[in-house]
XYZ file of C-alpha atoms in Angstrom:
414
model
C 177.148 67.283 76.191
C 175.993 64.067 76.472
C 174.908 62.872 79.783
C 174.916 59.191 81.023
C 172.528 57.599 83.122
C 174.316 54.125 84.661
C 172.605 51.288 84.366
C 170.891 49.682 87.158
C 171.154 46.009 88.305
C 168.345 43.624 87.859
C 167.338 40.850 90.590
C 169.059 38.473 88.616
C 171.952 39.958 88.073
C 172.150 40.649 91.880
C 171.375 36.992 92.626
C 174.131 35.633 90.571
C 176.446 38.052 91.970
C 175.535 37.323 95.290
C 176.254 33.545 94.502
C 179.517 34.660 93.246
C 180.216 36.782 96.619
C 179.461 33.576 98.832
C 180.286 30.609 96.737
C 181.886 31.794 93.688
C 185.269 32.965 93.270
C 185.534 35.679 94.820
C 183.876 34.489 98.102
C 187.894 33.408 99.827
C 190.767 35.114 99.875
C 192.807 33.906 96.388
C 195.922 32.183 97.925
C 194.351 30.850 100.908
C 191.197 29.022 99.759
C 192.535 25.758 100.624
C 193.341 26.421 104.035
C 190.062 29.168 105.099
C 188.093 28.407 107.227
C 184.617 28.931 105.413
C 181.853 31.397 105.831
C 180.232 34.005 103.474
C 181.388 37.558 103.087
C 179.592 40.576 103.670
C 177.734 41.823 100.726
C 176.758 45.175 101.884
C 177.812 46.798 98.989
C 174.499 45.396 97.007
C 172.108 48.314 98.268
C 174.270 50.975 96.741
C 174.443 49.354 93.075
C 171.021 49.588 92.859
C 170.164 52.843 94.720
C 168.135 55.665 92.905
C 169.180 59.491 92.930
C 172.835 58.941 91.617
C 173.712 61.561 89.530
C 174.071 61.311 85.807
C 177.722 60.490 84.782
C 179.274 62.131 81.799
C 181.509 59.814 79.828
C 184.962 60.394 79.985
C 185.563 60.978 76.375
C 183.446 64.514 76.858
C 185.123 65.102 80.322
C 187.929 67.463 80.592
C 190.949 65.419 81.516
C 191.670 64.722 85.287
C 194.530 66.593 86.855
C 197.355 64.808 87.272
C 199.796 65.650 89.774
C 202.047 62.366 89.279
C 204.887 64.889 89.073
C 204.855 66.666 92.206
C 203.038 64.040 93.984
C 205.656 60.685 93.834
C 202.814 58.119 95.604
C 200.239 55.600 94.197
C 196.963 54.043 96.260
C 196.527 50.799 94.567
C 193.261 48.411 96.042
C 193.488 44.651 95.443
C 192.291 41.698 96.146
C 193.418 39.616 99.793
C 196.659 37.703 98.900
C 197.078 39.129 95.474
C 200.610 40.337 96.010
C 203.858 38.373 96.459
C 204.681 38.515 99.807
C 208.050 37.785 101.742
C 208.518 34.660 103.958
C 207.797 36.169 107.143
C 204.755 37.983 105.786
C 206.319 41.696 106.684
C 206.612 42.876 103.169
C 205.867 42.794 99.978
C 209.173 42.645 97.873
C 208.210 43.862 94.303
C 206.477 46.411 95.466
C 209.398 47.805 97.798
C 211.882 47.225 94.957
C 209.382 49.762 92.537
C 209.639 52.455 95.058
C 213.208 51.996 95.663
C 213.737 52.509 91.949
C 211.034 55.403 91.078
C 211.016 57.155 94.481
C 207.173 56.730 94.949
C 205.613 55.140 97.417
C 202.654 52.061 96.920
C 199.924 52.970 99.693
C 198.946 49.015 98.704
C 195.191 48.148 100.211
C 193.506 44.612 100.182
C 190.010 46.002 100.068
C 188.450 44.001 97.354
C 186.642 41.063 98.959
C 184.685 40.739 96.010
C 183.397 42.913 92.733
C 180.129 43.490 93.922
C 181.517 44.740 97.006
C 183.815 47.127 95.659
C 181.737 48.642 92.899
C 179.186 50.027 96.147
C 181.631 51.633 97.844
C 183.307 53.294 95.112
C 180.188 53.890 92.501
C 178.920 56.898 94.483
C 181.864 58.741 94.247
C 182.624 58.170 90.705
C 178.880 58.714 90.163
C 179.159 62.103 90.987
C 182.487 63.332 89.458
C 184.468 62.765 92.497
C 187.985 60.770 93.380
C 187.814 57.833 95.001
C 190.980 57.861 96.788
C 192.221 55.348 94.638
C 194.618 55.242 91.423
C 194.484 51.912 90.329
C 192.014 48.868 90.839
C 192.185 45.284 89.964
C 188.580 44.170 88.981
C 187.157 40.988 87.265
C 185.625 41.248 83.018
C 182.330 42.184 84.008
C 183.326 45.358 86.256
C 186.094 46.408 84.177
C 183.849 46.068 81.560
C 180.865 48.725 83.474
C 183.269 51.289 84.636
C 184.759 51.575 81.065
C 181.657 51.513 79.665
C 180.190 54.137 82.544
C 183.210 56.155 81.339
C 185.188 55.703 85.175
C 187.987 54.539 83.865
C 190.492 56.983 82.441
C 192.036 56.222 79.113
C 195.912 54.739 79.273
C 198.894 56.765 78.028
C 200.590 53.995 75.689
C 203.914 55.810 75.903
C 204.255 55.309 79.796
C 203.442 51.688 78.925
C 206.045 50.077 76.586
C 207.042 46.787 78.242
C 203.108 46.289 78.998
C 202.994 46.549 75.553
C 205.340 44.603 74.402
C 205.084 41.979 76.511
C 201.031 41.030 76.938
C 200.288 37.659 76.036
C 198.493 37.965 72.648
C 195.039 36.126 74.036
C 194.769 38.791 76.341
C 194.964 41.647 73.729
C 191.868 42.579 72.936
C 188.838 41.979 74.715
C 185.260 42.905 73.123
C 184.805 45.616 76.107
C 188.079 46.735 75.962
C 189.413 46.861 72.494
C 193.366 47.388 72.429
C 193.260 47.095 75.964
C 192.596 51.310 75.498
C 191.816 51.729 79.703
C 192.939 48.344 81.203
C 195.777 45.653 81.498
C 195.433 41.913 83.195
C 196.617 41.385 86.920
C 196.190 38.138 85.801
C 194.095 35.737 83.807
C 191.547 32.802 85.406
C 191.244 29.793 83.778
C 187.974 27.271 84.022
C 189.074 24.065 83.277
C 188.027 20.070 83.835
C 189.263 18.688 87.076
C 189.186 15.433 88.240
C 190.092 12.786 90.755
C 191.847 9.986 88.985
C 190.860 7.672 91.932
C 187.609 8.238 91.974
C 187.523 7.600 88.151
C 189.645 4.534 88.290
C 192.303 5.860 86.286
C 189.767 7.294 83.562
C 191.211 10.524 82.100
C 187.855 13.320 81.944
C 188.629 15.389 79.330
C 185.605 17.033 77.774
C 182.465 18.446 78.840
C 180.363 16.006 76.732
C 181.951 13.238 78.979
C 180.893 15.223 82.048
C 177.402 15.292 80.448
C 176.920 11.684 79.018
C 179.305 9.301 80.614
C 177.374 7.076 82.437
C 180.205 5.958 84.910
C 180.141 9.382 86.092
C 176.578 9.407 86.314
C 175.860 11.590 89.787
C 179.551 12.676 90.020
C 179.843 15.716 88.452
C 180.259 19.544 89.401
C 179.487 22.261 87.004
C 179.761 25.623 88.238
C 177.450 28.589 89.807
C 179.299 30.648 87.495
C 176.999 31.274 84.504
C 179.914 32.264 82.174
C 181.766 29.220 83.569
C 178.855 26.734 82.688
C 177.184 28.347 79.576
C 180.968 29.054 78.385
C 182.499 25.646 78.627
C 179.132 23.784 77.161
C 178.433 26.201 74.312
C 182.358 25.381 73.645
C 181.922 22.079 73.466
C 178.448 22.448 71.028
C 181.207 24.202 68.287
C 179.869 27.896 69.075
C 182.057 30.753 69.911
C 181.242 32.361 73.693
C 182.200 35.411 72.265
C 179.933 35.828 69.571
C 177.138 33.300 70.751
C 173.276 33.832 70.070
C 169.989 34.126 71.958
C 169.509 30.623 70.556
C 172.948 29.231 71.233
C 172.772 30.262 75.023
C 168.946 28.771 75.216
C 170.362 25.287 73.480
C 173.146 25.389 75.620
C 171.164 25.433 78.938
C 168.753 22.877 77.470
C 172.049 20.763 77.606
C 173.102 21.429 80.906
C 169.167 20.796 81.903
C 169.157 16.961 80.171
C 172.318 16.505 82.906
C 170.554 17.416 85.532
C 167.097 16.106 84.215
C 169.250 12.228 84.214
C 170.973 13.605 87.447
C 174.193 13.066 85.605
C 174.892 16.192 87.863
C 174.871 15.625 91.141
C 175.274 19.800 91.803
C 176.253 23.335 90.501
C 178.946 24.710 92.966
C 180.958 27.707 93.762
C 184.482 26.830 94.951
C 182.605 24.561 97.801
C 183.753 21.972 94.666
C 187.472 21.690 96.108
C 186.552 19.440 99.288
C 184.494 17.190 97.064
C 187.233 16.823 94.126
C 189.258 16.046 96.852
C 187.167 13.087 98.937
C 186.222 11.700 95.796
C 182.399 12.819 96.051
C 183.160 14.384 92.841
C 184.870 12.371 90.459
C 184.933 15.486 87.761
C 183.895 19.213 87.817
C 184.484 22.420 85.954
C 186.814 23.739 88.048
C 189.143 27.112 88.274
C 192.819 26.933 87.489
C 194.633 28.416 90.466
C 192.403 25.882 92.842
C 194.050 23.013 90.841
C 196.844 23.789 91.168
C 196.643 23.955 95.038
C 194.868 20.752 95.335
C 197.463 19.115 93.433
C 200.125 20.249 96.114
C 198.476 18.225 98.555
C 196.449 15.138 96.583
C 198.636 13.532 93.597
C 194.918 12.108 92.496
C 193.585 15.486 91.518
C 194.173 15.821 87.159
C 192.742 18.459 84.905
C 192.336 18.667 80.871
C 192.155 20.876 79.011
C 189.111 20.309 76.287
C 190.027 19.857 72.742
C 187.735 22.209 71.733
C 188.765 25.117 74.019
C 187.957 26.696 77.426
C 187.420 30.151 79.070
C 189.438 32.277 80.656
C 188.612 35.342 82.549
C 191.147 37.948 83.608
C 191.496 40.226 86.756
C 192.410 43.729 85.288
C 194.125 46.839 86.261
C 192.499 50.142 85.608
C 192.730 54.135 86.699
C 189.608 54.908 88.100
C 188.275 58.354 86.551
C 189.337 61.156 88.941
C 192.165 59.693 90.498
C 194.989 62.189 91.145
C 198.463 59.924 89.931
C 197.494 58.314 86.910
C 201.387 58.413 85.508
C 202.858 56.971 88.737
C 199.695 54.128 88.057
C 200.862 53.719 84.612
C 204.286 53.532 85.666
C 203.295 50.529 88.316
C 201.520 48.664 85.455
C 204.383 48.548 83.423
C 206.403 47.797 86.015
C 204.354 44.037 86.404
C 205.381 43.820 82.684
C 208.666 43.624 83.057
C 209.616 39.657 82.785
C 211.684 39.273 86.238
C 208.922 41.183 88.228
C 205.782 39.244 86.230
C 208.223 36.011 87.109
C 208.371 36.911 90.907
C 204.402 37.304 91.349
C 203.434 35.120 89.488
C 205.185 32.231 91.215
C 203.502 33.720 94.419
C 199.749 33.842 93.069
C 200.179 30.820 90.551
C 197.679 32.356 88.117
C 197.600 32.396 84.608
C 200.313 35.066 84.233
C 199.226 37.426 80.896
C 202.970 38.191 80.440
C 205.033 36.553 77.363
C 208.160 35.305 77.296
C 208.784 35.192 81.292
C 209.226 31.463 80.917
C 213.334 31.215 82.106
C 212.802 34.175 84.604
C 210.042 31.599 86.508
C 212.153 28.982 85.925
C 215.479 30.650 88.146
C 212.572 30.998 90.879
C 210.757 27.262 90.368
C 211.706 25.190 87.556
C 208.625 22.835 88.233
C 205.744 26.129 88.138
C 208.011 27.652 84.365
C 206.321 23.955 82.864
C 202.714 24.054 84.501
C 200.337 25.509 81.639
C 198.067 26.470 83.994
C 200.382 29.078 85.146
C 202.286 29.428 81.608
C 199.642 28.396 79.139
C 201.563 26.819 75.891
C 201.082 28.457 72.216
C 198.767 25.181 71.877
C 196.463 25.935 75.346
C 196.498 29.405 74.772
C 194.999 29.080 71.555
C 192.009 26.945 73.031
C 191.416 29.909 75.190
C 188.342 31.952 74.441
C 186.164 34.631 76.332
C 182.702 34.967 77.188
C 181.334 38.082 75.471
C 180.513 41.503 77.109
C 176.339 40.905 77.909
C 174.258 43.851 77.544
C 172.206 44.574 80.984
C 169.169 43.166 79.261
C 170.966 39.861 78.105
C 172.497 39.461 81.085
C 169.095 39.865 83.027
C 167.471 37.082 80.968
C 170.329 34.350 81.185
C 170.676 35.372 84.807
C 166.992 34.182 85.083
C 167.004 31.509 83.014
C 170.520 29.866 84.702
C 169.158 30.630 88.121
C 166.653 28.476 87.505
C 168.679 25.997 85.768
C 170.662 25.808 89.064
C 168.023 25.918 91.697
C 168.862 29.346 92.711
């Protein structure tokens, strides 16, 4: 039987993840960037991804089957992220959930443990390291980790039959990912769009709508934001150069960064930010930035200046994603809760709470009986046109990623 050794994390990789943790976004709580406070969270997690003596892991395709006990056992764990979940106006509980166990009988033991993916993975990688349950039957993780753990073999393999409206219903541009084909062991919480953001004041009424512009127009000359994000940067400019990030070369990537290096070279860029770039859009310090979707939108709330585009040529998007972590004891009562967030009132109801790219089609008029103004906003509900721009950065092999990690880092000044 074949035995698997997981891969370790490089320095780089841990530096860019670490930038991610602080600055990035996963550094604030989803709903409440806007209004936190600041400061870094805790990375402690970092020692245990790259701690030797972890027992081999067998793949989960030569494991016998977990037990399931679903049926005599009617309760779910589920771990999230902070303010992931719809939540009712006096903040005491946490309707869809409530109306799920009202109509299946089991009961959501809902956590917000995930601060941030690097995190996460150290407290829960020495358990599934070594064969063992983590406590937990379903996890909502970004690409990269969804990506590890299927690829580690700690994520169990989905029933399709305990999953038809998830089926059914998944927007077609989140159907297949390279590390996920078929979506086999994992289904979108929700996706993340990076987009171009920028303060029509600051511009003087100047519509930014591509990255060249970001690059080369000199009346933005020292304005501009691109992001900390590698996949957000490298993604969006080797876009805009006509390649594919999903099927991008050793070459592409290097010409890519030589582009982003001419804008800082002619300090065209005036910096590379995590989601520090939301105070600056909003001044005015930065007329134009790469910029994530959900931020947008809550900047727009409050400043009628702040504008995004959409790039002709296309733009990533990311997706948080649901998946049954090997071992875990109710994976039919976590299949059960997917499909649940499938179903087009429910996917309305949260998504109207975490204004997110929602990966569910055709929930268009059930937003609309909630808020007729978020059923038309594309970066909630991106249009057959938008969501055909979209594209996704490519799974990286631990080797790849170690080189662009190194070569961005010091791209960025990292």
């Amino acid at each position: 039987m074949e035995q698997y050794e997981p891969d370790s994390l490089s320095a780089a990789q841990i530096a860019a993840m670490r930038r991610s943790a602080t600055s990035g976004r996963g550094a604030l709580t989803r709903r409440s960037l806007l209004r936190a406070s600041g400061g870094a969270l805790a990375i402690g997690g970092l020692g245990t991804l790259t701690a030797c003596g972890i027992p081999a892991a067998k793949r989960e395709d030569d494991a016998p089957a977990s037990d399931d006990h679903s049926a005599k056992e009617k309760r779910i764990t589920f771990s999230n992220w902070t303010e992931y979940m719809d939540t009712s106006e006096d903040e005491k509980s946490r309707p869809t959930l409530e109306a799920f166990t009202k109509r299946t009988g089991i009961k959501v033991k809902y956590t917000e443990d995930i601060n941030d993916n690097v995190e996460f993975f150290g407290k829960i990688k020495p358990q599934l390291a070594a064969g063992q349950d983590t406590g937990r039957d379903l996890i909502c993780v970004t690409d990269w980790l969804a990506a590890r753990m299927i690829r580690l073999g700690w994520a169990q393999k989905l029933d399709p039959a305990n999953l038809p409206n998830a089926s059914a219903n998944l927007s077609a541009q989140f159907r297949s990912p390279d590390w996920d084909p078929g979506r086999a062991h994992s289904y979108p919480w929700t996706g993340i769009s990076t987009v171009i953001a920028y303060n029509s004041k600051a511009t003087g009424g100047r519509k930014v709508d591509s990255v060249s512009q970001l690059l080369d127009d000199p009346k933005l000359k020292g304005r501009v934001g691109f992001l900390t994000e590698m996949r957000d940067s490298i993604g969006m400019t080797l876009i805009d150069m006509g390649k594919d990030p999903g099927k991008f070369t050793d070459a592409d990537y290097d010409a890519a960064l030589g582009r982003l290096q001419k804008g800082v070279d002619k300090k065209q860029i005036r910096r590379f930010t995590g989601n520090d770039y939301i105070s600056d859009l909003d001044s005015g310090d930065l007329a134009a930035c790469l910029a994530w979707a959900g931020d947008v939108i809550q900047l727009q709330a409050d400043n009628p200046d702040i504008k995004f585009a959409i790039p002709s040529a296309g733009y990533i998007t990311s997706s948080d994603n649901l998946l049954v972590p090997a071992k875990a004891r109710h994976k039919t009562n976590a299949e059960k809760l997917i499909d649940y967030y499938y179903e087009l009132p429910v996917a309305a109801q949260l998504a109207a709470y975490i204004n997110y790219v929602c990966p569910v089609e055709g929930v268009r008029d059930e937003l609309k009986k909630i808020d007729p103004e978020l059923a038309t906003n594309t970066l909630i509900l991106p249009d057959k046109a938008m969501a055909a721009k979209s594209r996704a950065f490519r799974a990286l092999s631990s080797k790849e990623e170690t080189a662009y990690e190194e070569k961005f880092a010091k791209l960025i000044g990292a």
